[in-house]
Amino acid sequence: MQFSSIFADNRDTIGQSTSSLLMAFILLCVFAFGANGLNTDSIWTDELYAITNMGGFDGPYSPAEVVNSVAENFPDHVPLFFLLGAGWANFVGWTQFALRLLPVFAGLLMIAWTYRLAGDLFGRFAGLAAASLLGTAAYMVLYIHDFRMYSLFLMFTAVHMWLYWRLLERKSKYGRLTFVAFALSTVALFYTHFFAGILFAGLGVYHLLFGPRSRRWWQILLGWAVGACLFLPYLPVLVDGIQRAADKADVTSRAASAPELLGTLFLLLSNGSWLTGAMLAGLLAYVIARRRPLRLIKIMTIPLTMVTFIIVANELIGIIPLTRMRYFIVIWIPVALILGACLGHVPRRRLVSGIVLLAWLVSGYHYYRSEAIMNHVGSMVFTRLYPPLPDYVWHLKGKIRSEDYLLGFSQSSHVNKVLTLGNSVADYYTQEQLGIDGAFIRRGAYGEWLEGEIRQWMGDQPYLLFAFDPQDLPNSYQRVREVIESNYLHCGVVVEQPQLFVQRHVNSRLDCDREYRPIAYENGVTLVDRFAQYAPEERKVYILTGWEVESEEALYQYNLSLQFITPDWQRLGAQIDRHLYDNILPWFSAELSTEDLPPGDYRVMVILYDRASGKKVGGVDLASGREDRFFPIVSFVVEA
């Protein structure tokens, strides 16, 4: 079937070269929109889940480890994006800019294939219109920008729908190859997101109602069946995960009603403007009433079936709140086809399409920059309350030491929230990007809440980097500074920028220029630093040790002992023995009383031993090169 025979009055007037140039311009615009802020917008929690399941903190993971991690920790998702993302990260690195390029590239392919799909069905003008609307939709730009599976899923959707019509209408001369690609795209969709079931519901209804009964009709069913069969091994994991997600009270209690969901969906598909939506709806009604385009009317059954499927499922299990409108993102490709075809068949289509596109762009720009759109993107909304974490990384790279601890301020404590896999957004930027630890005190905290956050996040950290925006100091700033100045020495300025000031501090018992005194033990445990100070007037010794452990097993196998030793190696007086897992990582602050010690010379020793056998573990003092099982921390004299 040729384009000119679909509608008698819809012959293409755009040449191939002109169409290609316009499409190249559209793709450049989509890239600019999608890449905008890749390295400045903070990673959010769902992106962090993806990074963690790929081995971003303790990896890189092998393909088998990625699949196991997703199945165990993220069972309501499927593993293909995580596998591709892990391979991509191993090649380009784990920075947010590098990671997010993957969904941006997938988004560009999605737009390009949507152009091809709409062009094959309705002509080049419709293809350009569909690609323009889809690529500049505010809600779509968010997910092209997002390091998750959505742009990849929509890319596979566009490819699959294009292959579907190539098979159905015998447009491909490579029949077998096209069928193989169709079956593979079915598998890819199943393993990218469970939204595939919604897509196949829409296509299936279309296929049953309007697909001409032929050999190709049955081949298409076979291709879907092959894809479904290849997904069967993972299906029990997914079903269990979806059931567990549906059983969460915090999800079901917030589930929206059908009218709420449909109204919000219309607003999103209108690029945030009811006026733009009314304009598009009016044009579509005009085209259907006056032109009666049979193919367009038939294709409308696809998104209508998909929306009905989602609404009915939500009424049955109540899983979609207004913050999760991404559940409807699967319908955007067929909607783009319909709107593109509509603009291709209105009178004076170039003028009308230009007006519509201008209104679409203006409303989308305002919607993208508004707070309203953040009401429909889940916990992504918290990123606007985070400090400028990418700026912290940019300015601190190469200026920090491995044992520094970053303390700053945030409008939301959500940045410190430890997720299921044991990491927070703060951890991604401090640990993964900078190689240190850190946390952020809530800007609005005061009174007991503030004191609690100071104790929780500052703890016994001996090496402190205090970060703040000098042009926007929070109310809690003065109290936090008082605590720092009463316990730490100021050791200089690390970063001095108009909106970021970072000062270095060390524990008041230490020295700004002091070198670390690490010990590497033969079992892989490392004492990264050790310090002790005798306070005769208080009759005690203050001890500070910092630890790193390679394996979780070592935490439960070995103990730490801090004890007094005389010059003739007699052990006496107080001592402290702790399990490595017993809240001493990474830093352990301890005090030993000297009240029962007779006058004389003493040393504080650190010993690491196997808790079951009592056998001491040997190590190497990396500062002096000394090998031993007993290492001194400090020597002191108790006067008579």
Tab-separated table of C-alpha atoms in Angstrom, residues 322-547:
chain	number	residue	atom	x	y	z
A	322	LEU	CA	-1.044	10.564	40.621
A	323	THR	CA	2.680	10.609	41.381
A	324	ARG	CA	3.139	7.567	39.113
A	325	MET	CA	1.677	8.715	35.841
A	326	ARG	CA	4.627	7.007	34.153
A	327	TYR	CA	2.395	3.910	34.116
A	328	PHE	CA	0.704	5.570	31.119
A	329	ILE	CA	3.925	6.346	29.275
A	330	VAL	CA	3.415	3.243	27.140
A	331	ILE	CA	0.610	4.986	25.206
A	332	TRP	CA	2.737	7.932	24.026
A	333	ILE	CA	3.942	6.343	20.782
A	334	PRO	CA	0.442	5.501	19.437
A	335	VAL	CA	-0.848	8.896	20.617
A	336	ALA	CA	1.999	10.595	18.732
A	337	LEU	CA	0.964	8.633	15.605
A	338	ILE	CA	-2.606	9.832	15.939
A	339	LEU	CA	-1.699	13.481	16.527
A	340	GLY	CA	0.812	13.421	13.680
A	341	ALA	CA	-1.795	11.952	11.307
A	342	CYS	CA	-4.312	14.540	12.489
A	343	LEU	CA	-1.984	17.453	11.704
A	344	GLY	CA	-1.250	15.865	8.349
A	345	HIS	CA	-4.910	16.031	7.334
A	346	VAL	CA	-6.183	19.394	8.476
A	347	PRO	CA	-6.767	22.123	5.884
A	348	ARG	CA	-3.746	24.409	5.355
A	349	ARG	CA	-1.799	21.923	7.382
A	350	ARG	CA	1.526	23.778	7.381
A	351	LEU	CA	0.043	26.927	8.872
A	352	VAL	CA	-2.155	25.060	11.338
A	353	SER	CA	0.667	22.718	12.350
A	354	GLY	CA	2.993	25.666	12.867
A	355	ILE	CA	0.474	27.331	15.208
A	356	VAL	CA	-0.134	24.088	17.097
A	357	LEU	CA	3.579	23.364	17.446
A	358	LEU	CA	4.257	26.890	18.727
A	359	ALA	CA	1.502	26.549	21.339
A	360	TRP	CA	2.840	23.090	22.203
A	361	LEU	CA	6.392	24.380	22.703
A	362	VAL	CA	5.362	27.392	24.802
A	363	SER	CA	3.101	25.374	27.092
A	364	GLY	CA	5.689	22.590	27.359
A	365	TYR	CA	8.460	25.021	28.305
A	366	HIS	CA	6.380	26.535	31.096
A	367	TYR	CA	5.183	23.127	32.277
A	368	TYR	CA	8.699	21.684	32.358
A	369	ARG	CA	9.911	24.553	34.535
A	370	SER	CA	6.884	24.513	36.842
A	371	GLU	CA	6.417	22.697	40.113
A	372	ALA	CA	3.176	21.171	38.796
A	373	ILE	CA	4.907	18.576	36.623
A	374	MET	CA	6.839	17.318	39.644
A	375	ASN	CA	3.557	16.173	41.196
A	376	HIS	CA	3.530	13.277	38.724
A	377	VAL	CA	7.101	11.964	38.850
A	378	GLY	CA	7.330	10.260	42.253
A	379	SER	CA	10.300	10.975	44.476
A	380	MET	CA	12.071	12.791	41.637
A	381	VAL	CA	10.441	15.858	43.184
A	382	PHE	CA	12.918	15.746	46.074
A	383	THR	CA	15.857	16.502	43.776
A	384	ARG	CA	14.756	20.137	43.680
A	385	LEU	CA	15.282	20.231	47.451
A	386	TYR	CA	18.763	18.711	47.353
A	387	PRO	CA	21.957	20.776	47.488
A	388	PRO	CA	23.800	21.108	44.148
A	389	LEU	CA	25.536	17.759	44.578
A	390	PRO	CA	27.068	17.606	41.080
A	391	ASP	CA	28.715	20.986	41.812
A	392	TYR	CA	30.164	19.550	45.020
A	393	VAL	CA	31.757	16.745	43.026
A	394	TRP	CA	33.051	19.093	40.347
A	395	HIS	CA	34.725	21.496	42.797
A	396	LEU	CA	36.037	18.915	45.289
A	397	LYS	CA	37.605	16.483	42.816
A	398	GLY	CA	41.341	16.308	43.488
A	399	LYS	CA	41.133	18.443	46.646
A	400	ILE	CA	40.142	15.866	49.243
A	401	ARG	CA	41.701	13.033	51.225
A	402	SER	CA	40.288	9.552	51.466
A	403	GLU	CA	39.250	9.906	55.129
A	404	ASP	CA	37.501	13.276	54.786
A	405	TYR	CA	33.840	13.480	55.722
A	406	LEU	CA	31.574	15.960	53.927
A	407	LEU	CA	28.934	17.730	56.018
A	408	GLY	CA	26.517	20.136	54.342
A	409	PHE	CA	22.909	21.319	54.314
A	410	SER	CA	19.841	20.184	52.390
A	411	GLN	CA	16.242	21.375	52.245
A	412	SER	CA	15.158	17.738	52.505
A	413	SER	CA	16.646	14.926	54.580
A	414	HIS	CA	15.515	12.581	51.789
A	415	VAL	CA	19.011	12.962	50.323
A	416	ASN	CA	20.325	10.886	53.273
A	417	LYS	CA	17.599	8.234	53.072
A	418	VAL	CA	19.155	4.784	52.926
A	419	LEU	CA	17.319	2.705	50.342
A	420	THR	CA	16.678	-1.034	50.281
A	421	LEU	CA	20.182	-1.855	49.093
A	422	GLY	CA	21.909	0.192	51.795
A	423	ASN	CA	22.843	3.370	49.948
A	424	SER	CA	21.520	6.921	49.733
A	425	VAL	CA	21.741	9.650	47.117
A	426	ALA	CA	24.312	11.339	49.359
A	427	ASP	CA	26.339	8.110	49.255
A	428	TYR	CA	26.345	8.122	45.451
A	429	TYR	CA	27.971	11.542	45.298
A	430	THR	CA	30.259	11.242	48.317
A	431	GLN	CA	31.275	7.580	48.205
A	432	GLU	CA	30.998	6.664	44.527
A	433	GLN	CA	32.021	9.986	42.962
A	434	LEU	CA	34.393	11.418	45.571
A	435	GLY	CA	35.544	8.317	47.461
A	436	ILE	CA	34.609	9.697	50.895
A	437	ASP	CA	31.619	9.601	53.245
A	438	GLY	CA	29.182	12.422	53.861
A	439	ALA	CA	25.693	13.542	54.874
A	440	PHE	CA	23.527	16.653	54.888
A	441	ILE	CA	21.741	18.347	57.782
A	442	ARG	CA	18.176	19.439	57.109
A	443	ARG	CA	18.014	23.198	56.686
A	444	GLY	CA	14.754	23.540	58.595
A	445	ALA	CA	15.838	21.503	61.627
A	446	TYR	CA	15.905	23.283	64.993
A	447	GLY	CA	15.972	22.523	68.715
A	448	GLU	CA	16.146	18.837	69.591
A	449	TRP	CA	15.676	17.847	65.941
A	450	LEU	CA	18.754	19.855	64.964
A	451	GLU	CA	20.851	18.518	67.842
A	452	GLY	CA	19.836	14.997	66.901
A	453	GLU	CA	20.841	15.500	63.262
A	454	ILE	CA	24.189	16.972	64.308
A	455	ARG	CA	24.909	13.940	66.497
A	456	GLN	CA	23.644	11.525	63.848
A	457	TRP	CA	25.533	12.893	60.862
A	458	MET	CA	28.677	14.323	62.446
A	459	GLY	CA	29.277	11.513	64.941
A	460	ASP	CA	32.947	10.827	65.686
A	461	GLN	CA	34.282	11.842	62.279
A	462	PRO	CA	37.819	13.231	62.841
A	463	TYR	CA	38.342	14.841	59.413
A	464	LEU	CA	35.513	17.169	58.456
A	465	LEU	CA	34.711	19.156	55.310
A	466	PHE	CA	32.034	21.727	56.165
A	467	ALA	CA	30.135	22.874	53.039
A	468	PHE	CA	27.525	25.615	52.645
A	469	ASP	CA	26.228	28.302	50.295
A	470	PRO	CA	27.514	31.642	51.690
A	471	GLN	CA	24.708	33.499	49.896
A	472	ASP	CA	21.955	31.323	51.360
A	473	LEU	CA	22.801	30.321	54.924
A	474	PRO	CA	20.137	28.204	56.683
A	475	ASN	CA	18.788	29.043	60.124
A	476	SER	CA	20.671	26.055	61.533
A	477	TYR	CA	24.023	27.297	60.207
A	478	GLN	CA	25.129	29.152	63.357
A	479	ARG	CA	24.411	26.245	65.713
A	480	VAL	CA	26.198	23.744	63.451
A	481	ARG	CA	29.205	26.077	63.243
A	482	GLU	CA	29.285	26.413	67.049
A	483	VAL	CA	29.412	22.625	67.439
A	484	ILE	CA	32.157	22.328	64.816
A	485	GLU	CA	34.285	25.077	66.363
A	486	SER	CA	33.962	23.566	69.838
A	487	ASN	CA	35.219	20.155	68.677
A	488	TYR	CA	37.422	20.819	65.638
A	489	LEU	CA	40.376	22.874	64.480
A	490	HIS	CA	40.003	24.981	61.358
A	491	CYS	CA	42.570	23.872	58.741
A	492	GLY	CA	41.849	26.098	55.770
A	493	VAL	CA	39.497	26.595	52.834
A	494	VAL	CA	39.114	23.857	50.211
A	495	VAL	CA	36.566	25.498	47.870
A	496	GLU	CA	35.655	29.161	47.635
A	497	GLN	CA	32.950	29.808	45.051
A	498	PRO	CA	30.072	32.313	45.029
A	499	GLN	CA	27.567	29.578	45.919
A	500	LEU	CA	29.802	26.944	47.503
A	501	PHE	CA	32.238	27.343	50.386
A	502	VAL	CA	34.005	24.313	51.834
A	503	GLN	CA	36.243	24.463	54.919
A	504	ARG	CA	38.526	21.743	56.235
A	505	HIS	CA	38.448	20.852	59.940
A	506	VAL	CA	40.094	18.148	62.069
A	507	ASN	CA	39.309	16.815	65.502
A	508	SER	CA	40.688	19.231	68.124
A	509	ARG	CA	42.942	16.462	69.509
A	510	LEU	CA	44.641	16.062	66.130
A	511	ASP	CA	46.847	18.307	64.032
A	512	CYS	CA	46.053	19.821	60.617
A	513	ASP	CA	49.296	18.514	59.099
A	514	ARG	CA	49.250	15.100	60.756
A	515	GLU	CA	49.972	12.092	58.525
A	516	TYR	CA	47.827	8.950	58.647
A	517	ARG	CA	49.176	5.857	60.414
A	518	PRO	CA	47.531	2.935	58.590
A	519	ILE	CA	47.954	-0.797	59.183
A	520	ALA	CA	47.211	-3.386	56.495
A	521	TYR	CA	46.289	-6.757	58.049
A	522	GLU	CA	46.857	-10.028	56.248
A	523	ASN	CA	43.125	-10.870	56.313
A	524	GLY	CA	42.192	-7.843	54.189
A	525	VAL	CA	41.104	-5.649	57.116
A	526	THR	CA	42.717	-2.200	57.171
A	527	LEU	CA	43.170	0.146	60.091
A	528	VAL	CA	43.209	3.371	58.097
A	529	ASP	CA	44.353	5.562	60.989
A	530	ARG	CA	45.013	5.455	64.722
A	531	PHE	CA	45.454	8.171	67.322
A	532	ALA	CA	45.467	8.368	71.118
A	533	GLN	CA	45.996	11.162	73.634
A	534	TYR	CA	46.633	10.891	77.381
A	535	ALA	CA	44.687	13.410	79.505
A	536	PRO	CA	46.300	13.182	83.014
A	537	GLU	CA	43.915	15.686	84.590
A	538	GLU	CA	40.971	13.551	83.461
A	539	ARG	CA	42.766	10.247	84.152
A	540	LYS	CA	41.913	8.695	80.840
A	541	VAL	CA	43.224	8.069	77.361
A	542	TYR	CA	41.220	9.204	74.332
A	543	ILE	CA	41.577	6.770	71.393
A	544	LEU	CA	40.459	7.122	67.798
A	545	THR	CA	40.649	4.321	65.208
A	546	GLY	CA	39.259	4.036	61.698
A	547	TRP	CA	38.566	0.743	59.918
